[in-house]
Amino acid sequence: TPETCSCGFFHEDRSGDPTSQLRKALGETGYVNPDRTAYVVLEPVQGEGGYYVPSDSFMEEIADLCDTHDVPLIVDEIQSGMGRTGEMWGSDHFAIEPDVLTVAKGARVGATISTSDIFPEKKGRISSTWGAGDVVASLQGALTLEAIEDHDLLDNAARMGRHLDELVADADLPAVVDRRGLGLMFAVEFATAETRDAVVERAFRNGLLTLGCGTKSLRMLPPLDVTEREIELAVELFEETVREVTAAEAAD
Ligand SMILES: Cc1ncc(COP(=O)(O)O)c(C=O)c1O
């Protein structure tokens, strides 16, 4: 992944002296005034943006910059949280300690979780433009957290994610130009948006529900309790679909 982005944020500096666009902006060029920066917010794994996983050094650099300039670090765990990546929070994969975590979707409510020094007066805050934020939804979220623990779903998400990735790699589909993600946050990339859209549509007709992300990627996000058999079935359908789309494109 570091090589797939030229913005500088995802560039892994192998010399041990990382420089990023953010470091330049905040420090060297003074383009962004740290005293006027309320916070830095990032997704531990990009969701709509295309399931990109940042490098360890990028994440450490962000945390280090936030520390240096005393800027709170907010991680948006709305897609990457609640066990999706094989850890409870996507940020758990990295050596960072966020000040605020935002949670929704799998939690059934929107929740903002912080260290006590960020919101000293508040015990908790649950509200959302996503989900109902009511008592029933809150209970669903709490029971989901319990189920993740009781049924070892973090371990299952990590193992099934690896299985999915390996099976898609073994399928050796020339149309698939990249695979990436963490745990059950898994995406494949195609050469063009047209191919991706054709695969999403045909996969649906073949019985496999997927969703686009980024400009030309397709994501699969099975439930955390997905079984090996279900993963194998999904990859069979995916493989069949991609071969059909490739054949149709060749015939055009
Ligand atoms: C990663 C991520 N962050 C934030 C949001 C937006 O949440 P809201 O609609 O509550 O602003 C979404 C919505 O899908 C999301 O996927």
mmCIF file of C-alpha atoms and ligand atoms in Angstrom:
data_model
loop_
_atom_site.group_PDB
_atom_site.id
_atom_site.type_symbol
_atom_site.label_atom_id
_atom_site.label_comp_id
_atom_site.label_asym_id
_atom_site.label_seq_id
_atom_site.Cartn_x
_atom_site.Cartn_y
_atom_site.Cartn_z
ATOM 1 C CA THR A 1 0.000 0.000 0.000
ATOM 2 C CA PRO A 2 2.593 2.699 0.708
ATOM 3 C CA GLU A 3 3.581 2.693 -2.962
ATOM 4 C CA THR A 4 0.003 3.086 -4.186
ATOM 5 C CA CYS A 5 -0.394 6.691 -3.065
ATOM 6 C CA SER A 6 1.709 9.622 -4.195
ATOM 7 C CA CYS A 7 0.329 12.214 -1.753
ATOM 8 C CA GLY A 8 3.226 11.702 0.642
ATOM 9 C CA PHE A 9 1.044 10.576 3.541
ATOM 10 C CA PHE A 10 1.538 6.924 2.702
ATOM 11 C CA HIS A 11 5.183 7.089 1.814
ATOM 12 C CA GLU A 12 7.190 4.764 4.010
ATOM 13 C CA ASP A 13 10.560 6.368 4.518
ATOM 14 C CA ARG A 14 13.047 3.575 4.878
ATOM 15 C CA SER A 15 15.903 5.776 6.066
ATOM 16 C CA GLY A 16 14.367 5.996 9.547
ATOM 17 C CA ASP A 17 13.818 9.735 9.166
ATOM 18 C CA PRO A 18 10.209 9.984 8.035
ATOM 19 C CA THR A 19 9.000 13.136 6.392
ATOM 20 C CA SER A 20 5.397 13.528 5.405
ATOM 21 C CA GLN A 21 3.247 16.246 3.944
ATOM 22 C CA LEU A 22 1.716 16.702 7.385
ATOM 23 C CA ARG A 23 5.082 17.121 9.128
ATOM 24 C CA LYS A 24 6.082 19.661 6.508
ATOM 25 C CA ALA A 25 2.782 21.500 6.839
ATOM 26 C CA LEU A 26 2.800 21.617 10.635
ATOM 27 C CA GLY A 27 6.481 22.021 11.256
ATOM 28 C CA GLU A 28 8.857 22.985 8.521
ATOM 29 C CA THR A 29 6.794 25.238 6.276
ATOM 30 C CA GLY A 30 4.457 26.599 8.959
ATOM 31 C CA TYR A 31 1.671 26.241 6.388
ATOM 32 C CA VAL A 32 -0.611 24.944 9.135
ATOM 33 C CA ASN A 33 -0.394 26.709 12.497
ATOM 34 C CA PRO A 34 -0.485 24.001 15.214
ATOM 35 C CA ASP A 35 -1.950 26.531 17.694
ATOM 36 C CA ARG A 36 -4.913 26.949 15.382
ATOM 37 C CA THR A 37 -5.351 23.216 14.754
ATOM 38 C CA ALA A 38 -8.238 21.888 16.852
ATOM 39 C CA TYR A 39 -7.516 18.219 16.211
ATOM 40 C CA VAL A 40 -6.285 15.659 13.720
ATOM 41 C CA VAL A 41 -8.847 13.089 12.641
ATOM 42 C CA LEU A 42 -8.036 9.967 10.665
ATOM 43 C CA GLU A 43 -9.439 6.585 9.821
ATOM 44 C CA PRO A 44 -7.119 3.766 10.989
ATOM 45 C CA VAL A 45 -8.124 1.994 7.769
ATOM 46 C CA GLN A 46 -9.762 4.127 5.094
ATOM 47 C CA GLY A 47 -13.358 3.103 4.454
ATOM 48 C CA GLU A 48 -15.048 4.852 1.518
ATOM 49 C CA GLY A 49 -11.598 5.975 0.360
ATOM 50 C CA GLY A 50 -10.669 2.433 -0.695
ATOM 51 C CA TYR A 51 -9.648 0.294 2.322
ATOM 52 C CA TYR A 52 -6.083 1.600 2.394
ATOM 53 C CA VAL A 53 -4.041 0.530 5.421
ATOM 54 C CA PRO A 54 -1.511 3.136 6.562
ATOM 55 C CA SER A 55 2.066 2.148 7.302
ATOM 56 C CA ASP A 56 3.203 1.798 10.928
ATOM 57 C CA SER A 57 5.644 4.664 10.442
ATOM 58 C CA PHE A 58 2.931 6.977 9.127
ATOM 59 C CA MET A 59 0.727 6.294 12.149
ATOM 60 C CA GLU A 60 3.600 6.726 14.574
ATOM 61 C CA GLU A 61 4.570 9.946 12.882
ATOM 62 C CA ILE A 62 1.022 11.308 13.189
ATOM 63 C CA ALA A 63 0.920 10.384 16.892
ATOM 64 C CA ASP A 64 4.344 11.932 17.426
ATOM 65 C CA LEU A 65 3.329 15.174 15.674
ATOM 66 C CA CYS A 66 0.122 15.380 17.712
ATOM 67 C CA ASP A 67 2.160 14.881 20.899
ATOM 68 C CA THR A 68 4.738 17.509 19.931
ATOM 69 C CA HIS A 69 2.128 20.143 19.138
ATOM 70 C CA ASP A 70 -0.402 19.040 21.770
ATOM 71 C CA VAL A 71 -3.106 18.447 19.162
ATOM 72 C CA PRO A 72 -5.718 15.798 20.094
ATOM 73 C CA LEU A 73 -5.777 12.730 17.855
ATOM 74 C CA ILE A 74 -9.229 11.487 16.892
ATOM 75 C CA VAL A 75 -9.613 8.104 15.247
ATOM 76 C CA ASP A 76 -12.722 7.487 13.190
ATOM 77 C CA GLU A 77 -13.536 3.853 13.951
ATOM 78 C CA ILE A 78 -16.957 3.970 12.332
ATOM 79 C CA GLN A 79 -15.957 1.375 9.740
ATOM 80 C CA SER A 80 -12.780 -0.064 11.249
ATOM 81 C CA GLY A 81 -14.058 -0.503 14.823
ATOM 82 C CA MET A 82 -16.153 -3.116 16.642
ATOM 83 C CA GLY A 83 -13.875 -6.028 15.743
ATOM 84 C CA ARG A 84 -14.009 -5.606 11.967
ATOM 85 C CA THR A 85 -10.221 -5.704 11.504
ATOM 86 C CA GLY A 86 -9.506 -8.538 13.945
ATOM 87 C CA GLU A 87 -8.800 -6.137 16.837
ATOM 88 C CA MET A 88 -11.556 -4.343 18.717
ATOM 89 C CA TRP A 89 -10.437 -1.033 17.172
ATOM 90 C CA GLY A 90 -8.523 -0.558 13.938
ATOM 91 C CA SER A 91 -6.159 1.762 15.836
ATOM 92 C CA ASP A 92 -5.177 -1.190 18.087
ATOM 93 C CA HIS A 93 -3.017 -2.428 15.204
ATOM 94 C CA PHE A 94 -0.738 0.590 15.601
ATOM 95 C CA ALA A 95 1.514 2.007 18.310
ATOM 96 C CA ILE A 96 -0.710 5.034 18.898
ATOM 97 C CA GLU A 97 -2.919 6.200 21.775
ATOM 98 C CA PRO A 98 -5.808 8.191 20.389
ATOM 99 C CA ASP A 99 -7.514 10.844 22.550
ATOM 100 C CA VAL A 100 -10.944 10.311 21.011
ATOM 101 C CA LEU A 101 -12.566 7.381 19.247
ATOM 102 C CA THR A 102 -15.726 7.706 17.155
ATOM 103 C CA VAL A 103 -17.865 4.594 16.804
ATOM 104 C CA ALA A 104 -21.092 3.720 14.956
ATOM 105 C CA LYS A 105 -22.439 1.125 12.502
ATOM 106 C CA GLY A 106 -21.582 -2.166 14.290
ATOM 107 C CA ALA A 107 -22.311 -0.405 17.613
ATOM 108 C CA ARG A 108 -25.855 0.384 16.355
ATOM 109 C CA VAL A 109 -25.492 3.894 17.825
ATOM 110 C CA GLY A 110 -23.027 6.700 17.247
ATOM 111 C CA ALA A 111 -20.717 6.938 20.257
ATOM 112 C CA THR A 112 -17.872 9.315 21.053
ATOM 113 C CA ILE A 113 -15.356 7.817 23.481
ATOM 114 C CA SER A 114 -12.527 9.888 24.925
ATOM 115 C CA THR A 115 -9.900 10.102 27.609
ATOM 116 C CA SER A 116 -11.226 11.967 30.657
ATOM 117 C CA ASP A 117 -9.022 15.016 30.079
ATOM 118 C CA ILE A 118 -10.662 15.732 26.708
ATOM 119 C CA PHE A 119 -14.237 15.794 28.074
ATOM 120 C CA PRO A 120 -13.754 16.031 31.873
ATOM 121 C CA GLU A 121 -17.411 16.917 32.524
ATOM 122 C CA LYS A 122 -18.970 14.146 30.448
ATOM 123 C CA LYS A 123 -19.393 10.529 31.433
ATOM 124 C CA GLY A 124 -20.549 9.489 28.007
ATOM 125 C CA ARG A 125 -22.190 10.798 24.928
ATOM 126 C CA ILE A 126 -24.316 8.792 22.578
ATOM 127 C CA SER A 127 -25.948 10.433 19.604
ATOM 128 C CA SER A 128 -25.871 10.000 15.912
ATOM 129 C CA THR A 129 -26.757 11.079 12.459
ATOM 130 C CA TRP A 130 -26.309 7.341 11.931
ATOM 131 C CA GLY A 131 -28.559 4.911 13.784
ATOM 132 C CA ALA A 132 -31.293 5.691 16.256
ATOM 133 C CA GLY A 133 -29.302 6.419 19.402
ATOM 134 C CA ASP A 134 -32.188 5.050 21.484
ATOM 135 C CA VAL A 135 -32.195 2.558 24.354
ATOM 136 C CA VAL A 136 -32.913 -0.484 22.168
ATOM 137 C CA ALA A 137 -30.120 0.438 19.752
ATOM 138 C CA SER A 138 -27.759 1.061 22.691
ATOM 139 C CA LEU A 139 -28.588 -2.378 24.095
ATOM 140 C CA GLN A 140 -27.914 -3.977 20.698
ATOM 141 C CA GLY A 141 -24.515 -2.272 20.663
ATOM 142 C CA ALA A 142 -23.677 -3.372 24.202
ATOM 143 C CA LEU A 143 -24.714 -6.976 23.427
ATOM 144 C CA THR A 144 -22.635 -6.894 20.241
ATOM 145 C CA LEU A 145 -19.558 -5.975 22.308
ATOM 146 C CA GLU A 146 -20.368 -8.841 24.671
ATOM 147 C CA ALA A 147 -20.845 -11.293 21.786
ATOM 148 C CA ILE A 148 -17.499 -10.286 20.256
ATOM 149 C CA GLU A 149 -15.829 -11.229 23.538
ATOM 150 C CA ASP A 150 -17.917 -14.312 24.379
ATOM 151 C CA HIS A 151 -17.522 -15.910 20.951
ATOM 152 C CA ASP A 152 -13.886 -14.997 20.244
ATOM 153 C CA LEU A 153 -14.956 -13.027 17.198
ATOM 154 C CA LEU A 154 -11.739 -10.984 17.020
ATOM 155 C CA ASP A 155 -9.809 -14.173 16.503
ATOM 156 C CA ASN A 156 -12.378 -15.377 13.959
ATOM 157 C CA ALA A 157 -12.236 -12.076 12.040
ATOM 158 C CA ALA A 158 -8.429 -12.229 11.878
ATOM 159 C CA ARG A 159 -8.370 -15.897 10.779
ATOM 160 C CA MET A 160 -11.223 -15.636 8.276
ATOM 161 C CA GLY A 161 -9.724 -12.431 6.866
ATOM 162 C CA ARG A 162 -6.447 -14.258 6.199
ATOM 163 C CA HIS A 163 -8.349 -17.193 4.680
ATOM 164 C CA LEU A 164 -10.283 -14.846 2.385
ATOM 165 C CA ASP A 165 -7.125 -13.049 1.307
ATOM 166 C CA GLU A 166 -5.270 -16.334 0.647
ATOM 167 C CA LEU A 167 -8.130 -17.842 -1.362
ATOM 168 C CA VAL A 168 -8.464 -14.719 -3.527
ATOM 169 C CA ALA A 169 -4.664 -14.759 -4.039
ATOM 170 C CA ASP A 170 -4.784 -18.477 -4.959
ATOM 171 C CA ALA A 171 -7.549 -17.794 -7.489
ATOM 172 C CA ASP A 172 -4.866 -15.880 -9.384
ATOM 173 C CA LEU A 173 -7.234 -13.620 -11.264
ATOM 174 C CA PRO A 174 -5.388 -11.348 -13.723
ATOM 175 C CA ALA A 175 -8.194 -8.758 -13.447
ATOM 176 C CA VAL A 176 -7.436 -8.267 -9.739
ATOM 177 C CA VAL A 177 -4.578 -5.764 -9.513
ATOM 178 C CA ASP A 178 -4.373 -5.351 -5.717
ATOM 179 C CA ARG A 179 -5.704 -6.916 -2.503
ATOM 180 C CA ARG A 180 -5.639 -5.090 0.787
ATOM 181 C CA GLY A 181 -7.267 -4.608 4.153
ATOM 182 C CA LEU A 182 -7.114 -5.891 7.701
ATOM 183 C CA GLY A 183 -9.136 -8.818 9.042
ATOM 184 C CA LEU A 184 -12.625 -8.797 7.597
ATOM 185 C CA MET A 185 -12.177 -5.331 6.115
ATOM 186 C CA PHE A 186 -11.058 -6.672 2.763
ATOM 187 C CA ALA A 187 -10.892 -5.105 -0.701
ATOM 188 C CA VAL A 188 -9.701 -6.021 -4.153
ATOM 189 C CA GLU A 189 -8.823 -3.504 -6.811
ATOM 190 C CA PHE A 190 -9.397 -3.719 -10.561
ATOM 191 C CA ALA A 191 -7.709 -1.838 -13.388
ATOM 192 C CA THR A 192 -10.761 0.303 -14.092
ATOM 193 C CA ALA A 193 -13.961 1.503 -12.421
ATOM 194 C CA GLU A 194 -15.948 -0.086 -15.282
ATOM 195 C CA THR A 195 -14.583 -3.551 -14.474
ATOM 196 C CA ARG A 196 -15.224 -3.033 -10.756
ATOM 197 C CA ASP A 197 -18.815 -1.904 -11.382
ATOM 198 C CA ALA A 198 -19.437 -4.859 -13.707
ATOM 199 C CA VAL A 199 -18.117 -7.277 -11.052
ATOM 200 C CA VAL A 200 -20.254 -5.741 -8.278
ATOM 201 C CA GLU A 201 -23.365 -6.015 -10.449
ATOM 202 C CA ARG A 202 -22.717 -9.518 -11.732
ATOM 203 C CA ALA A 203 -21.676 -10.767 -8.288
ATOM 204 C CA PHE A 204 -25.046 -9.597 -6.978
ATOM 205 C CA ARG A 205 -26.838 -11.561 -9.692
ATOM 206 C CA ASN A 206 -24.674 -14.611 -8.888
ATOM 207 C CA GLY A 207 -25.636 -14.382 -5.201
ATOM 208 C CA LEU A 208 -22.714 -12.477 -3.678
ATOM 209 C CA LEU A 209 -23.272 -9.057 -2.129
ATOM 210 C CA THR A 210 -20.295 -6.691 -2.431
ATOM 211 C CA LEU A 211 -19.877 -2.920 -2.452
ATOM 212 C CA GLY A 212 -17.535 -0.567 -4.262
ATOM 213 C CA CYS A 213 -15.041 1.644 -2.442
ATOM 214 C CA GLY A 214 -12.326 4.013 -3.584
ATOM 215 C CA THR A 215 -12.243 4.650 -7.314
ATOM 216 C CA LYS A 216 -11.954 1.091 -8.629
ATOM 217 C CA SER A 217 -12.027 -1.269 -5.669
ATOM 218 C CA LEU A 218 -14.623 -3.648 -4.375
ATOM 219 C CA ARG A 219 -15.038 -4.503 -0.703
ATOM 220 C CA MET A 220 -16.230 -7.620 1.021
ATOM 221 C CA LEU A 221 -17.197 -7.357 4.647
ATOM 222 C CA PRO A 222 -18.618 -10.617 5.934
ATOM 223 C CA PRO A 223 -20.124 -10.841 9.422
ATOM 224 C CA LEU A 224 -17.608 -11.380 12.237
ATOM 225 C CA ASP A 225 -18.928 -14.906 12.847
ATOM 226 C CA VAL A 226 -18.493 -15.961 9.214
ATOM 227 C CA THR A 227 -17.438 -19.597 8.778
ATOM 228 C CA GLU A 228 -14.685 -21.110 6.651
ATOM 229 C CA ARG A 229 -17.316 -22.721 4.411
ATOM 230 C CA GLU A 230 -19.046 -19.372 3.826
ATOM 231 C CA ILE A 231 -15.734 -17.720 2.926
ATOM 232 C CA GLU A 232 -14.974 -20.522 0.469
ATOM 233 C CA LEU A 233 -18.429 -20.243 -1.078
ATOM 234 C CA ALA A 234 -18.002 -16.457 -1.415
ATOM 235 C CA VAL A 235 -14.618 -16.814 -3.119
ATOM 236 C CA GLU A 236 -16.028 -19.437 -5.515
ATOM 237 C CA LEU A 237 -18.803 -17.008 -6.495
ATOM 238 C CA PHE A 238 -16.315 -14.134 -6.726
ATOM 239 C CA GLU A 239 -13.936 -16.128 -8.924
ATOM 240 C CA GLU A 240 -16.745 -17.261 -11.211
ATOM 241 C CA THR A 241 -18.011 -13.670 -11.459
ATOM 242 C CA VAL A 242 -14.610 -12.158 -12.288
ATOM 243 C CA ARG A 243 -13.992 -14.810 -14.962
ATOM 244 C CA GLU A 244 -17.422 -14.057 -16.519
ATOM 245 C CA VAL A 245 -16.719 -10.303 -16.541
ATOM 246 C CA THR A 246 -13.229 -10.824 -18.001
ATOM 247 C CA ALA A 247 -14.665 -13.070 -20.747
ATOM 248 C CA ALA A 248 -17.434 -10.533 -21.519
ATOM 249 C CA GLU A 249 -14.869 -7.707 -21.737
ATOM 250 C CA ALA A 250 -12.675 -9.785 -24.061
ATOM 251 C CA ALA A 251 -15.679 -10.504 -26.306
ATOM 252 C CA ASP A 252 -16.501 -6.778 -26.654
HETATM 253 C C1 LIG B 1 -15.725 6.020 8.370
HETATM 254 C C2 LIG B 1 -16.963 6.890 8.488
HETATM 255 N N1 LIG B 1 -16.895 7.992 9.235
HETATM 256 C C3 LIG B 1 -17.982 8.803 9.369
HETATM 257 C C4 LIG B 1 -19.175 8.521 8.748
HETATM 258 C C5 LIG B 1 -20.297 9.509 8.855
HETATM 259 O O1 LIG B 1 -21.068 9.360 9.939
HETATM 260 P P1 LIG B 1 -22.285 10.403 10.148
HETATM 261 O O2 LIG B 1 -23.282 10.106 9.067
HETATM 262 O O3 LIG B 1 -22.801 10.079 11.513
HETATM 263 O O4 LIG B 1 -21.717 11.775 10.033
HETATM 264 C C6 LIG B 1 -19.306 7.382 7.978
HETATM 265 C C7 LIG B 1 -20.598 7.069 7.340
HETATM 266 O O5 LIG B 1 -20.806 6.162 6.627
HETATM 267 C C8 LIG B 1 -18.155 6.546 7.822
HETATM 268 O O6 LIG B 1 -18.205 5.453 7.052
#
